[in-house]
Coordinates of C-alpha atoms and ligand atoms in Angstrom, one line a residue:
X1 CA 10.9 -25.9 21.8
X2 CA 9.8 -24.4 18.5
X3 CA 10.9 -26.4 15.4
X4 CA 11.8 -23.1 13.8
X5 CA 14.7 -22.7 16.3
X6 CA 16.7 -25.0 14.1
X7 CA 16.6 -22.4 11.3
X8 CA 18.0 -19.7 13.6
X9 CA 20.8 -22.0 14.9
X10 CA 21.8 -23.2 11.4
X11 CA 22.2 -19.6 10.3
X12 CA 24.5 -18.9 13.2
X13 CA 26.5 -22.1 12.7
X14 CA 26.7 -22.4 8.9
X15 CA 25.4 -19.1 7.4
X16 CA 26.8 -19.8 3.9
X17 CA 26.0 -23.5 3.8
X18 CA 23.3 -24.6 1.4
X19 CA 19.8 -24.9 3.0
X20 CA 17.4 -25.2 0.0
X21 CA 18.1 -26.5 -3.5
X22 CA 16.2 -26.8 -6.8
X23 CA 17.6 -29.4 -9.1
X24 CA 21.3 -29.2 -8.9
X25 CA 21.4 -25.5 -7.8
X26 CA 21.5 -23.9 -4.4
X27 CA 18.5 -21.6 -3.9
X28 CA 19.1 -20.3 -0.4
X29 CA 21.9 -20.6 2.2
X30 CA 21.0 -21.1 5.9
X31 CA 21.6 -17.4 6.5
X32 CA 19.2 -16.4 3.7
X33 CA 16.6 -18.9 4.8
X34 CA 16.6 -17.5 8.3
X35 CA 16.0 -14.0 7.0
X36 CA 13.1 -15.1 4.8
X37 CA 11.5 -17.2 7.5
X38 CA 11.7 -14.3 10.0
X39 CA 10.2 -11.7 7.6
X40 CA 7.5 -14.0 6.3
X41 CA 6.5 -14.8 10.0
X42 CA 6.3 -11.0 10.5
X43 CA 4.0 -10.8 7.5
X44 CA 1.8 -13.5 8.9
X45 CA 1.5 -11.8 12.2
X46 CA 0.6 -8.5 10.6
X47 CA -2.3 -10.2 8.9
X48 CA -3.7 -10.6 12.4
X49 CA -3.1 -14.4 12.7
X50 CA -2.9 -15.5 16.3
X51 CA -1.0 -18.2 18.1
X52 CA -2.4 -21.6 17.2
X53 CA -4.3 -20.4 14.1
X54 CA -4.1 -22.8 11.2
X55 CA -2.4 -22.0 7.9
X56 CA -2.8 -24.4 5.0
X57 CA -0.4 -25.3 2.1
X58 CA -1.8 -26.3 -1.2
X59 CA 1.6 -26.5 -2.8
X60 CA 3.5 -28.9 -5.0
X61 CA 7.1 -29.5 -4.2
X62 CA 8.8 -26.1 -4.6
X63 CA 11.7 -24.4 -2.8
X64 CA 9.3 -22.0 -1.0
X65 CA 7.7 -25.0 0.8
X66 CA 10.4 -24.8 3.5
X67 CA 10.3 -21.1 4.3
X68 CA 6.4 -21.2 4.4
X69 CA 6.4 -24.1 6.9
X70 CA 9.0 -22.7 9.2
X71 CA 7.6 -19.1 9.0
X72 CA 4.3 -20.6 10.2
X73 CA 6.0 -22.1 13.2
X74 CA 8.2 -19.1 13.8
X75 CA 5.0 -17.0 14.1
X76 CA 3.5 -19.5 16.6
X77 CA 0.9 -20.9 14.1
X78 CA 0.1 -24.4 13.0
X79 CA 0.6 -25.8 9.5
X80 CA -1.9 -27.8 7.4
X81 CA 0.0 -29.3 4.5
X82 CA -2.4 -30.7 1.9
X83 CA -1.5 -33.0 -1.0
X84 CA -1.5 -30.8 -4.1
X85 CA -3.1 -33.7 -6.1
X86 CA -6.2 -33.9 -4.1
X87 CA -9.6 -33.2 -5.7
X88 CA -11.1 -29.7 -5.1
X89 CA -13.8 -31.2 -2.9
X90 CA -11.2 -32.9 -0.7
X91 CA -9.2 -29.7 -0.4
X92 CA -12.4 -27.8 0.6
X93 CA -13.1 -30.4 3.2
X94 CA -9.6 -30.1 4.8
X95 CA -9.6 -26.3 4.7
X96 CA -13.0 -26.2 6.5
X97 CA -12.3 -29.0 8.9
X98 CA -9.1 -27.5 10.0
X99 CA -10.5 -23.9 10.1
X100 CA -7.5 -22.6 8.1
X101 CA -7.5 -18.8 8.0
X102 CA -4.8 -18.6 5.3
X103 CA -3.6 -20.8 2.5
X104 CA -0.3 -20.7 0.5
X105 CA -0.6 -22.1 -3.0
X106 CA 1.6 -22.8 -6.1
X107 CA 0.2 -21.0 -9.1
X108 CA -1.8 -23.8 -10.7
X109 CA -3.8 -24.2 -7.5
X110 CA -4.7 -20.5 -7.0
X111 CA -8.0 -20.8 -8.9
X112 CA -9.0 -24.1 -7.3
X113 CA -8.4 -22.8 -3.8
X114 CA -10.2 -19.5 -4.5
X115 CA -13.1 -21.4 -6.0
X116 CA -13.5 -23.5 -2.8
X117 CA -15.0 -20.5 -1.0
X118 CA -14.0 -22.4 2.1
X119 CA -15.6 -21.1 5.2
X120 CA -13.1 -19.1 7.4
X121 CA -10.5 -18.8 4.7
X122 CA -9.4 -15.2 4.6
X123 CA -6.1 -15.1 2.7
X124 CA -4.7 -16.9 -0.3
X125 CA -1.1 -16.3 -1.3
X126 CA 0.4 -17.6 -4.5
X127 CA 4.1 -18.1 -3.6
X128 CA 5.1 -16.6 -7.0
X129 CA 2.9 -13.5 -6.7
X130 CA 3.3 -9.9 -5.6
X131 CA 1.3 -10.4 -2.4
X132 CA 3.7 -13.0 -1.3
X133 CA 6.7 -10.8 -2.1
X134 CA 4.9 -8.1 0.0
X135 CA 4.8 -10.4 3.0
X136 CA 8.5 -11.1 2.6
X137 CA 9.4 -7.4 2.2
X138 CA 8.3 -6.4 5.7
X139 CA 10.1 -6.3 9.1
X140 CA 11.2 -9.6 10.7
X141 CA 9.9 -10.8 14.0
X142 CA 11.5 -12.8 16.8
X143 CA 10.6 -16.5 17.2
X144 CA 7.4 -17.2 19.1
X145 CA 7.6 -19.4 22.2
X146 CA 5.4 -22.4 22.0
X147 CA 4.8 -25.3 24.4
X148 CA 6.2 -28.7 23.3
X149 CA 2.6 -30.1 23.1
X150 CA 1.3 -27.3 20.9
X151 CA 0.0 -28.2 17.5
X152 CA 2.6 -27.9 14.7
X153 CA 1.3 -30.0 11.8
X154 CA -2.2 -31.2 11.1
X155 CA -1.5 -34.3 9.1
X156 CA -4.5 -35.4 7.1
X157 CA -4.4 -39.1 6.5
X158 CA -4.7 -40.3 3.0
X159 CA -8.3 -41.2 3.5
X160 CA -8.4 -44.4 1.5
X161 CA -11.4 -45.2 3.7
X162 CA -14.0 -42.5 4.7
X163 CA -13.3 -38.8 5.2
X164 CA -9.7 -37.8 5.9
X165 CA -8.9 -37.2 9.6
X166 CA -6.4 -34.6 10.8
X167 CA -3.8 -36.2 13.0
X168 CA -2.6 -33.5 15.4
X169 CA 1.3 -33.6 15.5
X170 CA 2.9 -31.4 18.1
X171 CA 6.4 -29.8 18.1
X172 CA 7.4 -32.6 20.6
X173 CA 6.1 -35.3 18.2
X174 CA 8.3 -34.0 15.4
X175 CA 11.3 -33.5 17.6
X176 CA 10.9 -37.1 18.8
X177 CA 10.6 -38.3 15.2
X178 CA 13.7 -36.3 14.2
X179 CA 15.9 -37.7 17.1
X180 CA 14.6 -41.1 16.3
X181 CA 15.9 -40.7 12.7
X182 CA 19.4 -40.1 14.1
X183 CA 19.1 -43.1 16.4
X184 CA 17.7 -45.7 14.0
X185 CA 18.3 -44.6 10.4
X186 CA 21.3 -42.3 9.9
X187 CA 23.6 -39.7 11.3
X188 CA 23.2 -36.6 9.1
X189 CA 26.0 -34.1 8.4
X190 CA 25.8 -30.5 7.2
X191 CA 27.4 -31.5 3.9
X192 CA 24.5 -34.0 3.3
X193 CA 21.2 -33.4 1.6
X194 CA 17.8 -35.0 1.0
X195 CA 16.0 -34.9 -2.3
X196 CA 12.2 -34.8 -2.3
X197 CA 10.6 -36.5 -5.2
X198 CA 7.5 -37.5 -3.1
X199 CA 5.0 -35.0 -1.8
X200 CA 6.3 -32.8 1.0
X201 CA 2.8 -32.9 2.5
X202 CA 3.4 -36.5 3.4
X203 CA 6.3 -38.8 4.4
X204 CA 9.0 -37.1 2.4
X205 CA 8.2 -33.8 4.2
X206 CA 8.7 -35.6 7.5
X207 CA 12.2 -36.5 6.6
X208 CA 12.9 -32.8 6.0
X209 CA 13.2 -32.3 9.7
X210 CA 16.3 -34.4 10.5
X211 CA 18.0 -32.6 7.6
X212 CA 17.0 -29.2 8.8
X213 CA 18.1 -30.1 12.4
X214 CA 21.5 -31.3 11.1
X215 CA 22.0 -28.1 9.0
X216 CA 21.9 -30.2 5.8
X217 CA 20.2 -29.2 2.5
X218 CA 16.6 -29.9 1.4
X219 CA 16.3 -30.3 -2.4
X220 CA 13.3 -30.2 -4.7
X221 CA 13.7 -31.9 -8.1
X222 CA 13.3 -29.4 -11.0
X223 CA 10.4 -31.5 -12.4
X224 CA 8.8 -31.1 -8.9
X225 CA 8.2 -34.9 -8.8
X226 CA 9.6 -38.3 -9.5
X227 CA 11.5 -38.8 -12.7
X228 CA 14.2 -41.5 -12.4
X229 CA 16.5 -39.8 -14.9
X230 CA 16.5 -36.6 -12.9
X231 CA 16.9 -38.5 -9.6
X232 CA 20.1 -40.1 -10.8
X233 CA 21.3 -36.7 -12.0
X234 CA 20.7 -35.2 -8.6
X235 CA 22.4 -38.1 -6.9
X236 CA 25.5 -37.5 -9.1
X237 CA 25.3 -33.7 -8.6
X238 CA 25.1 -33.5 -4.8
X239 CA 26.9 -35.2 -1.9
X240 CA 25.6 -37.5 0.8
X241 CA 22.2 -37.9 -0.8
X242 CA 19.2 -39.4 1.0
X243 CA 15.6 -39.8 0.0
X244 CA 12.3 -41.2 1.0
X245 CA 10.7 -43.4 -1.6
X246 CA 7.5 -45.4 -1.7
X247 CA 8.2 -49.1 -2.8
X248 CA 6.8 -48.4 -6.3
X249 CA 9.5 -45.6 -6.7
X250 CA 12.3 -47.9 -5.5
X251 CA 11.2 -50.4 -8.0
X252 CA 11.3 -47.9 -10.8
X253 CA 14.7 -46.7 -9.8
X254 CA 16.0 -50.3 -9.6
X255 CA 14.7 -51.2 -13.1
X256 CA 15.7 -48.0 -14.8
X257 CA 17.7 -48.9 -17.8
X258 CA 20.0 -45.9 -18.0
X259 CA 23.6 -45.6 -16.6
X260 CA 23.6 -44.5 -13.0
X261 CA 26.5 -43.5 -10.8
X262 CA 25.3 -43.9 -7.2
X263 CA 28.6 -43.2 -5.4
X264 CA 27.0 -40.1 -3.8
X265 CA 23.9 -41.9 -2.7
X266 CA 23.8 -42.3 1.1
X267 CA 20.4 -43.8 1.9
X268 CA 17.1 -44.6 0.4
X269 CA 14.4 -45.1 3.0
X270 CA 11.4 -47.0 1.8
X271 CA 8.1 -47.6 3.5
X272 CA 4.5 -46.5 3.7
X273 CA 3.4 -49.7 2.0
X274 CA 4.7 -53.3 1.8
X275 CA 7.8 -53.8 -0.3
X276 CA 8.2 -57.3 -1.6
X277 CA 11.3 -59.3 -0.8
X278 CA 12.2 -59.8 -4.5
X279 CA 12.1 -56.0 -5.1
X280 CA 14.2 -55.4 -2.0
X281 CA 16.9 -57.8 -3.1
X282 CA 16.9 -56.3 -6.7
X283 CA 17.4 -52.8 -5.1
X284 CA 20.2 -54.0 -2.9
X285 CA 21.9 -55.6 -5.9
X286 CA 21.7 -52.3 -7.8
X287 CA 22.4 -49.8 -5.0
X288 CA 24.5 -51.7 -2.5
X289 CA 24.0 -51.3 1.3
X290 CA 22.1 -48.0 1.1
X291 CA 18.5 -49.1 1.9
X292 CA 16.5 -48.9 5.1
X293 CA 12.8 -49.4 5.7
X294 CA 10.4 -47.6 8.0
X295 CA 7.0 -48.5 9.2
X296 CA 4.9 -45.7 10.5
X297 CA 1.7 -43.9 10.0
X298 CA 0.4 -40.3 10.1
X299 CA -0.5 -40.9 13.7
X300 CA 3.1 -41.7 14.7
X301 CA 4.9 -40.2 11.7
X302 CA 7.7 -42.4 10.2
X303 CA 8.2 -43.9 13.6
X304 CA 7.0 -47.3 14.8
X305 CA 9.6 -49.9 13.5
X306 CA 12.5 -49.9 11.1
X307 CA 14.6 -52.4 9.3
X308 CA 18.1 -51.0 9.3
X309 CA 20.6 -50.6 6.5
X310 CA 22.8 -53.3 8.2
X311 CA 20.0 -55.8 8.5
X312 CA 19.0 -55.4 4.9
X313 CA 22.6 -55.8 3.7
X314 CA 23.5 -58.8 6.0
X315 CA 23.1 -61.5 3.3
X316 CA 25.0 -64.1 5.4
X317 CA 22.6 -63.9 8.3
X318 CA 20.6 -67.1 8.6
X319 CA 17.4 -65.1 8.9
X320 CA 18.3 -62.5 6.2
X321 CA 15.5 -63.4 3.8
X322 CA 12.9 -63.7 6.5
X323 CA 14.0 -60.3 7.9
X324 CA 13.6 -58.6 4.5
X325 CA 10.0 -59.5 4.6
X326 CA 9.5 -57.9 8.0
X327 CA 9.2 -54.2 9.0
X328 CA 12.1 -54.6 11.4
X329 CA 12.4 -53.9 15.1
X330 CA 10.8 -51.3 17.4
X331 CA 12.1 -47.8 17.0
X332 CA 14.2 -46.2 19.8
X333 CA 11.5 -43.7 20.9
X334 CA 8.5 -46.0 20.9
X335 CA 7.2 -49.0 22.7
X336 CA 5.6 -51.4 20.3
X337 CA 3.4 -54.4 21.1
X338 CA 1.1 -56.9 19.4
X339 CA -2.1 -57.3 21.3
X340 CA -5.5 -59.1 21.2
X341 CA -8.8 -57.3 21.1
X342 CA -8.7 -56.6 24.8
X343 CA -5.3 -55.1 24.6
X344 CA -3.5 -58.1 26.2
X345 CA 0.0 -58.5 24.9
X346 CA 0.4 -61.5 22.6
X347 CA 3.6 -63.6 22.6
X348 CA 6.0 -63.8 19.7
X349 CA 4.4 -65.9 16.9
X350 CA 0.9 -64.8 17.5
X351 CA -0.9 -62.3 15.2
X352 CA -2.8 -59.3 16.6
X353 CA -3.2 -55.6 16.3
X354 CA -0.1 -53.5 16.5
X355 CA -0.1 -50.8 19.2
X356 CA 2.5 -48.3 20.2
X357 CA 3.2 -45.5 22.6
X358 CA 5.9 -42.8 22.9
X359 CA 6.7 -39.2 22.2
X360 CA 6.1 -39.5 18.4
X361 CA 2.4 -40.5 18.9
X362 CA -0.1 -37.8 17.9
X363 CA -2.1 -35.7 20.3
X364 CA -5.4 -37.0 18.8
X365 CA -7.5 -36.2 15.7
X366 CA -8.6 -32.7 15.2
X367 CA -12.2 -32.0 16.1
X368 CA -13.0 -35.7 16.2
X369 CA -13.2 -37.1 19.8
X370 CA -14.8 -40.4 18.7
X371 CA -12.0 -41.2 16.2
X372 CA -9.5 -40.1 18.9
X373 CA -11.1 -42.3 21.6
X374 CA -11.0 -45.3 19.2
X375 CA -7.3 -44.8 18.1
X376 CA -5.9 -43.8 21.5
X377 CA -7.0 -46.4 24.0
X378 CA -5.4 -47.2 27.3
X379 CA -2.4 -45.0 26.6
X380 CA -1.6 -46.7 23.3
X381 CA -2.1 -45.8 19.6
X382 CA -4.1 -48.6 18.0
X383 CA -2.6 -48.6 14.5
X384 CA -5.3 -50.8 12.7
X385 CA -2.4 -52.8 11.3
X386 CA -2.1 -56.5 12.0
X387 CA 1.3 -58.0 12.7
X388 CA 3.3 -60.7 14.4
X389 CA 6.7 -60.5 16.2
X390 CA 9.3 -63.2 15.8
X391 CA 11.5 -64.5 18.6
X392 CA 14.1 -61.8 17.7
X393 CA 11.7 -58.9 17.9
X394 CA 11.2 -58.4 14.2
X395 CA 7.7 -57.4 13.3
X396 CA 5.9 -58.8 10.2
X397 CA 3.0 -56.8 9.0
X398 CA 0.5 -59.2 7.8
X399 CA -2.2 -56.7 6.9
X400 CA -4.5 -53.9 8.1
X401 CA -7.1 -55.4 10.4
X402 CA -9.9 -54.7 7.9
X403 CA -8.0 -56.3 5.1
X404 CA -8.2 -59.8 6.6
X405 CA -10.0 -62.4 4.4
X406 CA -12.1 -65.0 6.3
X407 CA -12.8 -67.9 4.2
X408 CA -14.7 -70.9 5.6
X409 CA -13.9 -69.6 9.1
X410 CA -10.1 -69.6 8.4
X411 CA -8.1 -66.4 8.4
X412 CA -6.3 -65.6 5.2
X413 CA -3.8 -62.7 5.1
X414 CA -3.7 -61.2 1.6
X415 CA -0.1 -60.1 2.1
X416 CA 1.1 -63.7 2.3
X417 CA -0.5 -64.6 -1.0
X418 CA 0.8 -61.4 -2.7
X419 CA 4.4 -62.3 -1.6
X420 CA 4.1 -65.7 -3.3
X421 CA 2.6 -64.4 -6.5
X422 CA 5.2 -61.7 -6.8
X423 CA 7.9 -64.3 -7.1
X424 CA 6.5 -65.2 -10.5
X425 CA 8.8 -63.3 -12.9
X426 CA 5.9 -62.4 -15.3
X427 CA 4.1 -60.4 -12.6
X428 CA 4.8 -56.8 -11.9
X429 CA 2.0 -56.0 -9.4
X430 CA -0.6 -58.0 -7.5
X431 CA -3.5 -57.2 -5.2
X432 CA -5.4 -59.9 -3.3
X433 CA -8.9 -59.2 -1.9
X434 CA -11.8 -61.1 -0.5
X435 CA -15.1 -61.5 -2.4
X436 CA -18.3 -62.2 -0.5
X437 CA -19.4 -65.8 -1.0
X438 CA -22.6 -67.4 0.1
X439 CA -21.0 -70.6 1.2
X440 CA -17.5 -69.7 2.4
X441 CA -18.2 -66.2 3.7
X442 CA -15.5 -64.9 1.4
X443 CA -13.3 -66.3 -1.3
X444 CA -9.8 -65.1 -2.3
X445 CA -9.5 -63.2 -5.6
X446 CA -6.1 -62.1 -7.1
X447 CA -5.7 -59.1 -9.4
X448 CA -2.6 -59.4 -11.5
X449 CA -0.6 -56.9 -13.6
X450 CA 2.0 -58.4 -15.9
X451 CA 5.5 -57.0 -16.5
X452 CA 5.6 -54.9 -19.7
X453 CA 5.8 -57.2 -22.7
X454 CA 5.0 -60.4 -20.7
X455 CA 1.8 -62.4 -20.2
X456 CA 0.6 -65.1 -17.9
X457 CA -1.9 -67.8 -18.3
X458 CA -4.4 -68.2 -15.4
X459 CA -3.8 -71.9 -15.3
X460 CA -0.1 -71.4 -14.8
X461 CA -0.6 -69.0 -12.0
X462 CA -2.9 -71.5 -10.4
X463 CA -0.4 -74.3 -10.7
X464 CA 2.2 -72.0 -9.2
X465 CA -0.1 -71.2 -6.2
X466 CA -0.9 -74.9 -5.7
X467 CA 2.8 -75.6 -5.5
X468 CA 3.6 -72.7 -3.2
X469 CA 0.9 -72.1 -0.7
X470 CA -1.7 -73.9 1.4
X471 CA -4.7 -75.0 -0.7
X472 CA -7.2 -72.9 1.3
X473 CA -5.2 -69.7 0.6
X474 CA -5.1 -70.3 -3.1
X475 CA -7.1 -67.6 -5.0
X476 CA -10.4 -68.9 -6.4
X477 CA -10.2 -66.4 -9.3
X478 CA -7.5 -64.5 -11.1
X479 CA -8.2 -61.2 -12.8
X480 CA -5.5 -60.1 -15.3
X481 CA -5.7 -56.4 -15.6
X482 CA -3.7 -53.6 -17.2
X483 CA -3.3 -51.5 -14.1
X484 CA -4.4 -51.3 -10.5
X485 CA -6.1 -48.2 -8.9
X486 CA -3.6 -46.3 -6.8
X487 CA -3.7 -43.3 -4.4
X488 CA -1.7 -40.1 -5.0
X489 CA 1.0 -41.7 -2.9
X490 CA 1.2 -44.8 -5.1
X491 CA -0.6 -47.1 -2.7
X492 CA -2.8 -49.7 -4.2
X493 CA -6.4 -48.8 -3.3
X494 CA -7.9 -52.1 -2.1
X495 CA -11.2 -50.5 -1.5
X496 CA -11.5 -49.6 -5.2
X497 CA -10.3 -53.0 -6.3
X498 CA -13.1 -54.5 -4.1
X499 CA -15.5 -52.1 -5.8
X500 CA -14.4 -53.2 -9.3
X501 CA -14.8 -56.8 -8.2
X502 CA -18.4 -56.1 -7.0
X503 CA -19.5 -54.2 -10.1
X504 CA -17.8 -56.1 -12.9
X505 CA -19.7 -59.0 -14.4
X506 CA -16.9 -61.6 -14.2
X507 CA -17.8 -64.9 -15.9
X508 CA -16.9 -67.3 -13.1
Ligands
AMP601 P1 -0.3 -43.2 6.2 O1 -0.9 -42.8 7.5 O2 -1.2 -42.7 5.1 O3 1.1 -42.9 6.1 O4 -0.5 -44.8 6.1 C1 0.1 -45.6 7.1 C2 -0.1 -47.1 6.8 O5 0.7 -47.5 5.7 C3 0.3 -47.9 8.0 O6 -0.7 -48.0 8.9 C4 0.5 -49.3 7.3 O7 -0.7 -49.9 7.0 C5 1.1 -48.9 5.9 N1 2.6 -48.9 6.0 C6 3.4 -48.0 6.5 N2 4.7 -48.4 6.4 C7 4.7 -49.6 6.0 C8 5.7 -50.6 5.7 N3 7.0 -50.4 5.9 N4 5.3 -51.8 5.2 C9 3.9 -52.1 5.0 N5 3.0 -51.2 5.2 C10 3.3 -50.0 5.7

């Protein structure tokens, strides 16, 4: 099964249906997309690229993204989508680590990629340039046959710790993820669409597949990114609209002050980082029962557990609030467990590392047998996330294993404290870390960002914590800051917050 087979089938079934959109306009129908993919694949093969060769993408979200990806697969090659916001040194690292022979770029990245002089990189194509038009002008070729376990996408993890690692995702992994979407998130129809305000090189790109598989339309915002005003225009202008949004984006949509008609909104799937219960309820109040949550990671893309639209909207359920704070139940195509250090399954109520197995789990890390051996042990993917199942099979993510704070020999899970702090209406964002301490091992420190135009007093926060959490969990210091360091995907970078804590001369 080659993923590109969907492109061929859509062109037969709905040749005139919209396949790719930019803003509110249709850019290509399914029939046109097929023609472009088949000709571009021909161009790639004529360059001398051979089955399994890697082709990188250093592209912001543009309509060409889709034809480039599917042409790579049509030609029997493997794609290496890179986040366009990465630093030149990180792009060089990925190009060289993956051994990419060609790279497609959007214009602003042409110079950067040329200047990398990455070893092994033979061809660079600006998707707005003549050379690209030349590739598209040649003869089309037939789809390549690939094995289900052949590499399709080298997914470089965001690398908040250490060097990025390339999770090898096969055609089978992506098919499994796609079918899982239909089983656990939504049934997609050809009249539906997905808008991509988040980078296509990451989670949003993964949700492209169920929409291609269903013959629906993939849409790139005209701004190429996330602008709430444009998102609401797109929702009003298209039908059956879905999107993937990081929790920070959901929050910005929820609190956007303009008028918004969300009749055509079908589903917002949030995930990738914790979403606080209060934010989830506010989003539900604004958008209605159109929210679902995913928990996944590059190593099992978008597919470990989910909290369904029905669960999120079920306000009368006795466990509703508790469930909103969980990542939901195991997905249909994976087996998920919480285990101790030896891999022994732990009963409900006990915290341990989350492991999973199934067809969505990566083949391993590219060129990195040690990292592979540590992540894939005993047939399971060890996620590095810590969690606990409740009696009904709902998984609460308490933290990443390395994020645990141990104070006076007692485990403290930052997430728990963050949840409590976030209930203070003055606070917009919080980040709780451990600071080394000679007596206690570590002490809890909370970084706080206020809502615009609001302020808090450290004493008030402390009183609030005393009233709402066990004494030993209460932060020993509060740092009120203007902003927190974030990754390109909007995740708070705890490693950097820890660094700030180490290097600043705080007066306590
Ligand atoms: P990445 O591989 O860069 O997509 O990061 C995956 C990591 O993000 C996971 O291992 C989790 O630590 C975190 N994550 C993903 N989904 C969720 C979620 N729904 N809630 C909390 N954390 C999440």
